[in-house]
Coordinates of C-alpha atoms in Angstrom, one line a residue:
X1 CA 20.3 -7.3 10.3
X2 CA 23.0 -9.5 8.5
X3 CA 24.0 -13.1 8.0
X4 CA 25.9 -14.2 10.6
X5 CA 26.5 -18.0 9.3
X6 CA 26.5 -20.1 12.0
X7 CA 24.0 -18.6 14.9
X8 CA 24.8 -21.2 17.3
X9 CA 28.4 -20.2 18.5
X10 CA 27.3 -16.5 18.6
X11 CA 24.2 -16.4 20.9
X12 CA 26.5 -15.6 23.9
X13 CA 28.0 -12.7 22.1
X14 CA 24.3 -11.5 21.0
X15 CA 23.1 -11.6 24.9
X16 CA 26.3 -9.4 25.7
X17 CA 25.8 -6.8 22.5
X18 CA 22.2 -6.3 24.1
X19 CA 22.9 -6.4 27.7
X20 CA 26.1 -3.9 27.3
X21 CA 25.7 -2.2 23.3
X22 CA 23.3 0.6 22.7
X23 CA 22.9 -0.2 19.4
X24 CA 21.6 -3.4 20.0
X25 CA 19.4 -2.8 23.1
X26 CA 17.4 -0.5 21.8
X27 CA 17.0 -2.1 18.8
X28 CA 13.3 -3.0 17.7
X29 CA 13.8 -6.1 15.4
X30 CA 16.7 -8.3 14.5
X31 CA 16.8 -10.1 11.6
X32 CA 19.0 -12.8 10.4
X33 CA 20.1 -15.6 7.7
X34 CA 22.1 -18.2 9.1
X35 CA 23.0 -21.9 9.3
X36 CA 21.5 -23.1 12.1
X37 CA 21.2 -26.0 14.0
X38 CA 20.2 -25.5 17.9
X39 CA 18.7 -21.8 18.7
X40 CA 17.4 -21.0 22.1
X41 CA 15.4 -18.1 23.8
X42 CA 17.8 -15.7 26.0
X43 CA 16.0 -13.5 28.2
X44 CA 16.5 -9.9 27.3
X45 CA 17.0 -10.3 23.3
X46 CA 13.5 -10.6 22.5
X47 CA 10.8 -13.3 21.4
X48 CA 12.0 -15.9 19.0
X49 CA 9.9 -15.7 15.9
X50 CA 10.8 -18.9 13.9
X51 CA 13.1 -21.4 14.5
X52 CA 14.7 -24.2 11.5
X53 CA 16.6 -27.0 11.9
X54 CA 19.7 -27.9 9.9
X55 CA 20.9 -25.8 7.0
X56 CA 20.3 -22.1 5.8
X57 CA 17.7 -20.3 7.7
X58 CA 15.8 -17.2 8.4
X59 CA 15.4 -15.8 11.7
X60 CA 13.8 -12.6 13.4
X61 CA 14.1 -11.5 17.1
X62 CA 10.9 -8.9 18.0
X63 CA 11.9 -6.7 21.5
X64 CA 9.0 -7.0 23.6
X65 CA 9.4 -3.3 24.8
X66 CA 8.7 -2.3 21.4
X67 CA 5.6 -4.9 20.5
X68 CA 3.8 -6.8 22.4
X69 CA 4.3 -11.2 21.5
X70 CA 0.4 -11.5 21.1
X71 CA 0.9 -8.9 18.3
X72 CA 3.5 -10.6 16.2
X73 CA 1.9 -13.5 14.2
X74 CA 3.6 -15.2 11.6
X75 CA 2.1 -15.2 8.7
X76 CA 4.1 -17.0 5.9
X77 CA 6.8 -19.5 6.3
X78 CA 8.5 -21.6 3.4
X79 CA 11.6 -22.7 1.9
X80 CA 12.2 -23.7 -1.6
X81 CA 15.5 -24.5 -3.5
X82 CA 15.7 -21.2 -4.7
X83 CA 14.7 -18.8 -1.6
X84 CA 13.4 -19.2 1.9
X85 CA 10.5 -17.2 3.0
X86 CA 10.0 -16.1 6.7
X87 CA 6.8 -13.3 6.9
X88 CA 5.5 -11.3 10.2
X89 CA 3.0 -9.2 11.2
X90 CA 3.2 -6.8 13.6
X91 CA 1.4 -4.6 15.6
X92 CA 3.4 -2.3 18.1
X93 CA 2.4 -0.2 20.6
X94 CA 3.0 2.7 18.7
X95 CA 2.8 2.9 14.9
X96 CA 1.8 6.0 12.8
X97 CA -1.8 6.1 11.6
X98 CA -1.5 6.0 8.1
X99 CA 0.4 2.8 8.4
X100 CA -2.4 -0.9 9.7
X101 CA 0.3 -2.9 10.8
X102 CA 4.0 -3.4 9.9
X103 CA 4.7 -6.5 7.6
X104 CA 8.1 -8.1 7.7
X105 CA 9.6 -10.7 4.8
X106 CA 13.1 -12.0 5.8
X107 CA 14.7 -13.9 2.9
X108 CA 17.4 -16.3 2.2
X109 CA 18.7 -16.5 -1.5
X110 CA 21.2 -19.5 -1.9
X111 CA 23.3 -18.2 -4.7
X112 CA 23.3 -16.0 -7.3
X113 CA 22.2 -18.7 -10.1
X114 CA 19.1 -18.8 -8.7
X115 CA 18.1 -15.4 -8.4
X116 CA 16.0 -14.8 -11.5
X117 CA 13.5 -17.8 -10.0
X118 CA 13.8 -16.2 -6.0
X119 CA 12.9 -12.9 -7.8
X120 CA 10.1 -14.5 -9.0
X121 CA 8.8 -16.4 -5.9
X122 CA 9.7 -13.2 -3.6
X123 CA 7.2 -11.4 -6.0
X124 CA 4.1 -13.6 -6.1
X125 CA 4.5 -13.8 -1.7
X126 CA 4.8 -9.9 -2.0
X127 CA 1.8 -9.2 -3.9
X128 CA -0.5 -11.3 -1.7
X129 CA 0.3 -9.6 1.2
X130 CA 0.5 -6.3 -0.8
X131 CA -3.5 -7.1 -1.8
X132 CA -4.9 -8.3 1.7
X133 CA -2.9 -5.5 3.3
X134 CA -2.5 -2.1 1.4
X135 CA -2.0 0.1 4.5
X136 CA 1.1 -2.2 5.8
X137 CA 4.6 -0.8 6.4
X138 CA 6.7 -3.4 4.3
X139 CA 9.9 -4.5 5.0
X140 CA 11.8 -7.1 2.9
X141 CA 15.7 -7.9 3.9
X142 CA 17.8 -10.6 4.1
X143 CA 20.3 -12.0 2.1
X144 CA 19.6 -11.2 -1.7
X145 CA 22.8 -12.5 -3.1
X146 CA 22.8 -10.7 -6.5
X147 CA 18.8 -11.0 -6.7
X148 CA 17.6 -7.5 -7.4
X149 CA 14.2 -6.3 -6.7
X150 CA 14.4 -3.3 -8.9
X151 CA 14.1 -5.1 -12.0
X152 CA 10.9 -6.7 -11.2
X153 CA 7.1 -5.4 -10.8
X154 CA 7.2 -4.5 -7.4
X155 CA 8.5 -0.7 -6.4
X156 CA 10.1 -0.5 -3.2
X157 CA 13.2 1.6 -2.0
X158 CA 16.2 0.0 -1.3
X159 CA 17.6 1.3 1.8
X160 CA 21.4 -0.4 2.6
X161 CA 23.6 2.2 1.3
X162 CA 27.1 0.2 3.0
X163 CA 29.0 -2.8 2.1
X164 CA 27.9 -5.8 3.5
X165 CA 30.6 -8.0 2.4
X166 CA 33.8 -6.7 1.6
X167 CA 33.0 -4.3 -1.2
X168 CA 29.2 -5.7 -2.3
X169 CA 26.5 -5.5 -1.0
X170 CA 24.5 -8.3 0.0
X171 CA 22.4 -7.8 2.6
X172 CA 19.5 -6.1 1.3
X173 CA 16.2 -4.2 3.0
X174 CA 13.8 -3.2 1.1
X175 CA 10.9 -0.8 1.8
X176 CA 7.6 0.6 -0.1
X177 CA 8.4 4.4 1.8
X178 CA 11.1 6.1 0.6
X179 CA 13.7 7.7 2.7
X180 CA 12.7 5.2 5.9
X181 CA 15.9 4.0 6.8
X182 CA 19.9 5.3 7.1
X183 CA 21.9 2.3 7.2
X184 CA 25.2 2.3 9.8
X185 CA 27.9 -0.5 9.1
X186 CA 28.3 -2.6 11.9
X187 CA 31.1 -5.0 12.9
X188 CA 31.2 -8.9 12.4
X189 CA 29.5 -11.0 14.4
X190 CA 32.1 -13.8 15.3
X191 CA 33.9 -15.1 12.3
X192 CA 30.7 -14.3 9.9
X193 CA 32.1 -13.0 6.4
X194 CA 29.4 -10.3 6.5
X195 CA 29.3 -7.2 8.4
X196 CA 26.0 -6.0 10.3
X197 CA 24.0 -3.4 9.2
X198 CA 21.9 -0.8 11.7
X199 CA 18.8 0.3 10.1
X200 CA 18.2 4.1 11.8
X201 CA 14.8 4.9 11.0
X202 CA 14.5 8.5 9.7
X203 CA 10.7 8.1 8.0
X204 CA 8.6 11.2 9.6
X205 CA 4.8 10.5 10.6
X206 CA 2.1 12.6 8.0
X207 CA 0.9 14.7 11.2
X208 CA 4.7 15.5 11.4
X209 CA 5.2 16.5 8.0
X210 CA 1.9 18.4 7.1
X211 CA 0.5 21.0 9.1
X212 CA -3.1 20.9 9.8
X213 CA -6.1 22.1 7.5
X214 CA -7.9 24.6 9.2
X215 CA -11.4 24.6 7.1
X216 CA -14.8 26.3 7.8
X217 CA -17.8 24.1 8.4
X218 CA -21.8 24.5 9.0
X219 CA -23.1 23.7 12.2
X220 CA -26.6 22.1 11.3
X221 CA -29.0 22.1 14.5
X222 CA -32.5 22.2 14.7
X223 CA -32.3 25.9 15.7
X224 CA -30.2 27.1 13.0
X225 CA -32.9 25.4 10.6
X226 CA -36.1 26.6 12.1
X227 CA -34.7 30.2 11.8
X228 CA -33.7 29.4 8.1
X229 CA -37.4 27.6 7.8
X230 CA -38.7 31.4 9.2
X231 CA -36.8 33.1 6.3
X232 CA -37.9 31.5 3.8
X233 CA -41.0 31.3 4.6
X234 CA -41.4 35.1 4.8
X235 CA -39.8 35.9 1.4
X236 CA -42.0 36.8 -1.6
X237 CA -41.2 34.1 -4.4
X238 CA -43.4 36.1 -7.0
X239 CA -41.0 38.6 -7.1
X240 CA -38.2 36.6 -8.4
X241 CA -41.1 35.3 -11.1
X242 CA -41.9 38.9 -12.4
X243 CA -38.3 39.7 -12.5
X244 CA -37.1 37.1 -14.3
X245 CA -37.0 36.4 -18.3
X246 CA -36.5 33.0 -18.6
X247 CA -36.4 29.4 -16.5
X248 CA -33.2 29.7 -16.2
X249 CA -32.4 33.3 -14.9
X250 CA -35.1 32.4 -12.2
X251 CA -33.6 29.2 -11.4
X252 CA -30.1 30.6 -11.0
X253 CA -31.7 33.8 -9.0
X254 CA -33.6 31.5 -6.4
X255 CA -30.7 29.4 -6.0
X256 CA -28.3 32.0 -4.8
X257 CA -30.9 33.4 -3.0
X258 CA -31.5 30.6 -0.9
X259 CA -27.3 30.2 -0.7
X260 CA -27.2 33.6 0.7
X261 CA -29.9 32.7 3.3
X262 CA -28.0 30.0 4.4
X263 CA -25.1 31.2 4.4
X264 CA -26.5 34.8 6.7
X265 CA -28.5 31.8 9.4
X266 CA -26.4 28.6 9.5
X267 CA -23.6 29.5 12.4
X268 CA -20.1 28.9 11.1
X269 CA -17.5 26.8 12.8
X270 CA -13.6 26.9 12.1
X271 CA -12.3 23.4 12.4
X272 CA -8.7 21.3 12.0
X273 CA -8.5 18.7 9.5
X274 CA -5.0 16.7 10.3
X275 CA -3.4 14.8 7.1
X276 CA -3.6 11.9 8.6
X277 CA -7.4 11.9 9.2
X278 CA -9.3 9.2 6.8
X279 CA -12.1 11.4 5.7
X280 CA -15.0 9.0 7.1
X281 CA -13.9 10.0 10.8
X282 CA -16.2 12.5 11.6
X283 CA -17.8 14.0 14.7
X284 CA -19.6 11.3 15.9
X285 CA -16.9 8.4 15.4
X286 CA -14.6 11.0 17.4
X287 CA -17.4 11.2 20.1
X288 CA -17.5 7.3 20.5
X289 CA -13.3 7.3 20.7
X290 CA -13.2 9.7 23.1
X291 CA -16.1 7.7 25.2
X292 CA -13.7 4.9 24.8
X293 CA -10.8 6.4 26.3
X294 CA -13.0 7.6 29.4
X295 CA -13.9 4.1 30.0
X296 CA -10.4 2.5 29.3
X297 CA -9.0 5.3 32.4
X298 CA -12.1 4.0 34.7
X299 CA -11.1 0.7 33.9
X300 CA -14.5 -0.7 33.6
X301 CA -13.9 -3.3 31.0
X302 CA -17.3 -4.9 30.4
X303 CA -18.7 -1.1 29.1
X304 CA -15.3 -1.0 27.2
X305 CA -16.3 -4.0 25.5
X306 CA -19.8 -2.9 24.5
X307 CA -18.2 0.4 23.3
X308 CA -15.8 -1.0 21.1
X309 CA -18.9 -2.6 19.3
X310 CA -20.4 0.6 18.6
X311 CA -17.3 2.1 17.5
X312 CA -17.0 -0.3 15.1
X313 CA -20.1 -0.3 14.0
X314 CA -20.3 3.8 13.8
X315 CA -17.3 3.3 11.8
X316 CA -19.1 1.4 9.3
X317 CA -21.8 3.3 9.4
X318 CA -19.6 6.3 8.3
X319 CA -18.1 4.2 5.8
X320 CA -20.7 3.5 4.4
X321 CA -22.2 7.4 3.9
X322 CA -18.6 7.7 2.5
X323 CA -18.8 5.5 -0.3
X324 CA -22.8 7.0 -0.9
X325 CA -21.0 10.3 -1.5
X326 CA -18.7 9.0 -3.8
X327 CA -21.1 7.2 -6.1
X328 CA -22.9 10.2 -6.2
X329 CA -20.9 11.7 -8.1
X330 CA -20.8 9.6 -10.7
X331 CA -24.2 11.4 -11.4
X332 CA -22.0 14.5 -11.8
X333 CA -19.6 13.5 -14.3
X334 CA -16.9 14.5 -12.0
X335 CA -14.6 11.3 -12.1
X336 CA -11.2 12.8 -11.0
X337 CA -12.9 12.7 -7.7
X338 CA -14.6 9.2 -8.2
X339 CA -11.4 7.9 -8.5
X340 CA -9.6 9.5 -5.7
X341 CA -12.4 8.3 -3.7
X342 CA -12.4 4.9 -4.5
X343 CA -8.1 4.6 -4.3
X344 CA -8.8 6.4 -1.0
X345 CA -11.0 3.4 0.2
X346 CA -9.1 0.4 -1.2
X347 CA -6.2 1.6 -0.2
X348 CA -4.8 1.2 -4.0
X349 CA -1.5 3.0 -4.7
X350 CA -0.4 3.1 -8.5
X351 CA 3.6 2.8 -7.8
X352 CA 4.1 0.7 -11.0
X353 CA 3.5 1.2 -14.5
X354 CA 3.9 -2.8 -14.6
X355 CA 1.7 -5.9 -13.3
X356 CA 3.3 -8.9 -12.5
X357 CA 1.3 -12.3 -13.8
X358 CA 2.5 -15.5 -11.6
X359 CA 3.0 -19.1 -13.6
X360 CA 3.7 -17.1 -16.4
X361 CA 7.4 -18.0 -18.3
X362 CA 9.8 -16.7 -21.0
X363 CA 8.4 -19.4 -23.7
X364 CA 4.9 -18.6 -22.8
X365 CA 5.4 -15.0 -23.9
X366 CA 7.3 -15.5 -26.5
X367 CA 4.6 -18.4 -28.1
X368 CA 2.0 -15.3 -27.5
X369 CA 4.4 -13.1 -29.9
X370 CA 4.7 -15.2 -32.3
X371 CA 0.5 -16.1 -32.5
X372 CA 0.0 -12.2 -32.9
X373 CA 3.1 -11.6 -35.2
X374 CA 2.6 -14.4 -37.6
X375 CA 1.0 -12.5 -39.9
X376 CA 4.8 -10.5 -40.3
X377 CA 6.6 -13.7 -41.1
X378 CA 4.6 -14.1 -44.3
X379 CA 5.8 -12.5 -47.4
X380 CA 2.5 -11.3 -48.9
X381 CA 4.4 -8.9 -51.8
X382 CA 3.7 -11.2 -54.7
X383 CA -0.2 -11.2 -53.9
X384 CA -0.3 -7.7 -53.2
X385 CA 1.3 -6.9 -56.5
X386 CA -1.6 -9.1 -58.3
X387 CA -4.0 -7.6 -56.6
X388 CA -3.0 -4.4 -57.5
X389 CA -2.5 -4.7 -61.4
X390 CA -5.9 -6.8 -61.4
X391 CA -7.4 -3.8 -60.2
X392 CA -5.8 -1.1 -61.8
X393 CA -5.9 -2.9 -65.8
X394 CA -8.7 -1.5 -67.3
X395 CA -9.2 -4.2 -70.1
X396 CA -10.2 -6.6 -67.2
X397 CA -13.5 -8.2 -66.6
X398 CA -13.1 -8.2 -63.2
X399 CA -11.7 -4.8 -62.1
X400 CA -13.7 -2.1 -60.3
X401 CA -13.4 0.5 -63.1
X402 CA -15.5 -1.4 -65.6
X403 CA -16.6 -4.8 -67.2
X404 CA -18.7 -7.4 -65.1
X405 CA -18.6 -8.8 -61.7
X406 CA -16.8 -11.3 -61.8
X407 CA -19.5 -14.7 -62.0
X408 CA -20.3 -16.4 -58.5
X409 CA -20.2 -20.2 -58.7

């Protein structure tokens, strides 16, 4: 990534860095801001995203080894005076599962004068995406010219460690994972005042990270409950009547009784729970997958088709008995693990202690101080001070101490 000014003049030395540089040909995405005028596709740098006309612009090359072109969409494009605004989404052929898709905002701030109002654009675009797409890898980069991210209500980790430009650092990329990216100063391209910068990625999957849960489950079949059905069924429930005192102790007694019957008949099974598993795949959506990936090696892509509709549908059946088992324990009082449950589903991520509000300026704040302050501004001593001494005289009519009520008119 960097900006490389004029793009036109240093296409030919782009073509060679990827034909003859490591560091460029097995680069996944390049990203650039630039003056442009004329841009053509070369063979062997990628698919051209985006291309503008005459003066600054945004520009991202996608390798096709890495993502396939039906998978990168573009998904916002605009340019004001104060910022231009390239967004794509990707989908490559391999991503970690805790991550939908991979979301990609290239920016272009002007100058520093007008950072305060790119902030604020670059925020509002952010949040949208951050609200339809909660699971997305997000990368914003680009240009930032003095226009800091950090100070606004968005939380992301800043990941360009080098000098961009002489001593400062310009180019900026931006991330909502920590620790995703080691930055490596690269040279000039041409006669560019900026230097390039090699984003490494060092961001380890979940699965990678966290070893596996190995938990202990009950396998429920209909010959483990007829045998629970026989014991039951044989046991002597007036004992536990004559030996108990009250409800209670008979309640609690029949209880773990029937625990340890299940626990003695139901057969036991010793399972792996990965950390990236969403908890509503289960057994049966597994089942379907796996029936999916059978077909896909046969290559029979009518059944594939009608497979992938019941996946999807077992999915939201499962889904579904998720979100049953959450609300039910709302009937339990136990709302650490509503709320887990529901952050788990929406996909919600409290990063910020901060929201931020779009159309919403400086003098429209500051008008909402002074409506709920005004009541500060007013010197109210001299009425207090009446008050008090009307209250507190005991020869007046109208204190609380004696004398009349004051008359009503």
């Amino acid at each position: 990534m960097g900006n490389v000014q004029s793009l036109t003049n240093k296409i030919d030395e782009i073509s060679a860095n990827c034909k003859y540089l490591n560091e460029f040909r097995s680069n996944t995405i390049m990203t650039h801001t630039s003056q442009l005028t004329v841009l053509r596709y070369y063979e062997g740098i990628g698919q051209l995203i985006l291309v503008k006309g005459k003066g600054g612009g945004v520009c991202i090359y996608v390798n096709e080894k890495w993502c396939h072109p039906n998978n990168a969409l573009i998904k916002h494009h605009s340019c004001f005076p104060n910022i231009e605004i390239l967004t794509v989404s990707l989908r490559p052929y391999y991503l970690p599962r805790e991550f939908s898709h991979i979301i990609i905002h290239t920016v272009y701030v002007p100058h520093r004068s007008v950072a305060k109002p790119a902030t604020l654009e670059l925020v509002d675009i952010i949040d949208q995406f951050e609200s339809s797409a909660p699971d997305a890898f997000t990368i914003i980069n680009g240009d930032f010219n003095h226009c800091d991210l950090r100070k606004s209500s968005v939380h992301y980790y800043q990941q360009v460690k080098c000098a961009t430009r002489d001593t400062a650092t310009l180019d900026l990329l931006y991330t909502n994972v920590k620790d995703a990216y080691l930055s490596i100063q690269l040279p000039k391209l041409g006669k560019a005042d900026h230097n390039l910068v090699n984003l490494v990625p060092r961001y380890r999957s979940i699965v990678k990270r966290e070893k596996a849960r190995v938990i202990t489950i009950q396998q429920w079949n209909d010959n483990a409950v007829d045998h629970l059905r026989a014991e039951l069924d044989s046991t002597d429930w007036n004992m536990f009547v004559e030996a108990s005192d009250d409800l209670n102790e008979l309640t609690q007694t029949i209880s773990d009784y029937i625990s340890f019957c299940v626990d003695n008949v139901i057969p036991k099974k010793e399972v792996k729970v990965f950390p990236n598993n969403k908890p509503w795949i289960t057994k049966k959506v597994k089942t379907v997958i796996n029936k999916k990936k059978g077909l896909f090696k046969k290559g029979d892509s009518s059944a594939l088709r009608e497979v992938q509709k019941e996946l999807k549908r077992v999915i939201a059946q499962e889904k579904a008995a998720y979100r049953d088992k959450i609300e039910s324990l709302f009937t339990d009082n136990n709302m650490r693990r509503v709320w887990d449950g529901i952050r788990l589903m929406s996909g919600y991520r409290n990063n910020s202690n901060s929201c931020h509000i779009s159309e919403i300026t400086l003098d429209y704040a500051n008008d909402l101080n002074h409506f709920y302050n005004r009541f500060d501004q007013q010197d109210f001593s001299h009425e207090y001070s009446k008050l008090q001494n009307v209250l507190t005289d005991p020869s007046s009519n109208s204190g609380v101490r004696g004398g009349r009520p004051p008359a009503v008119q």
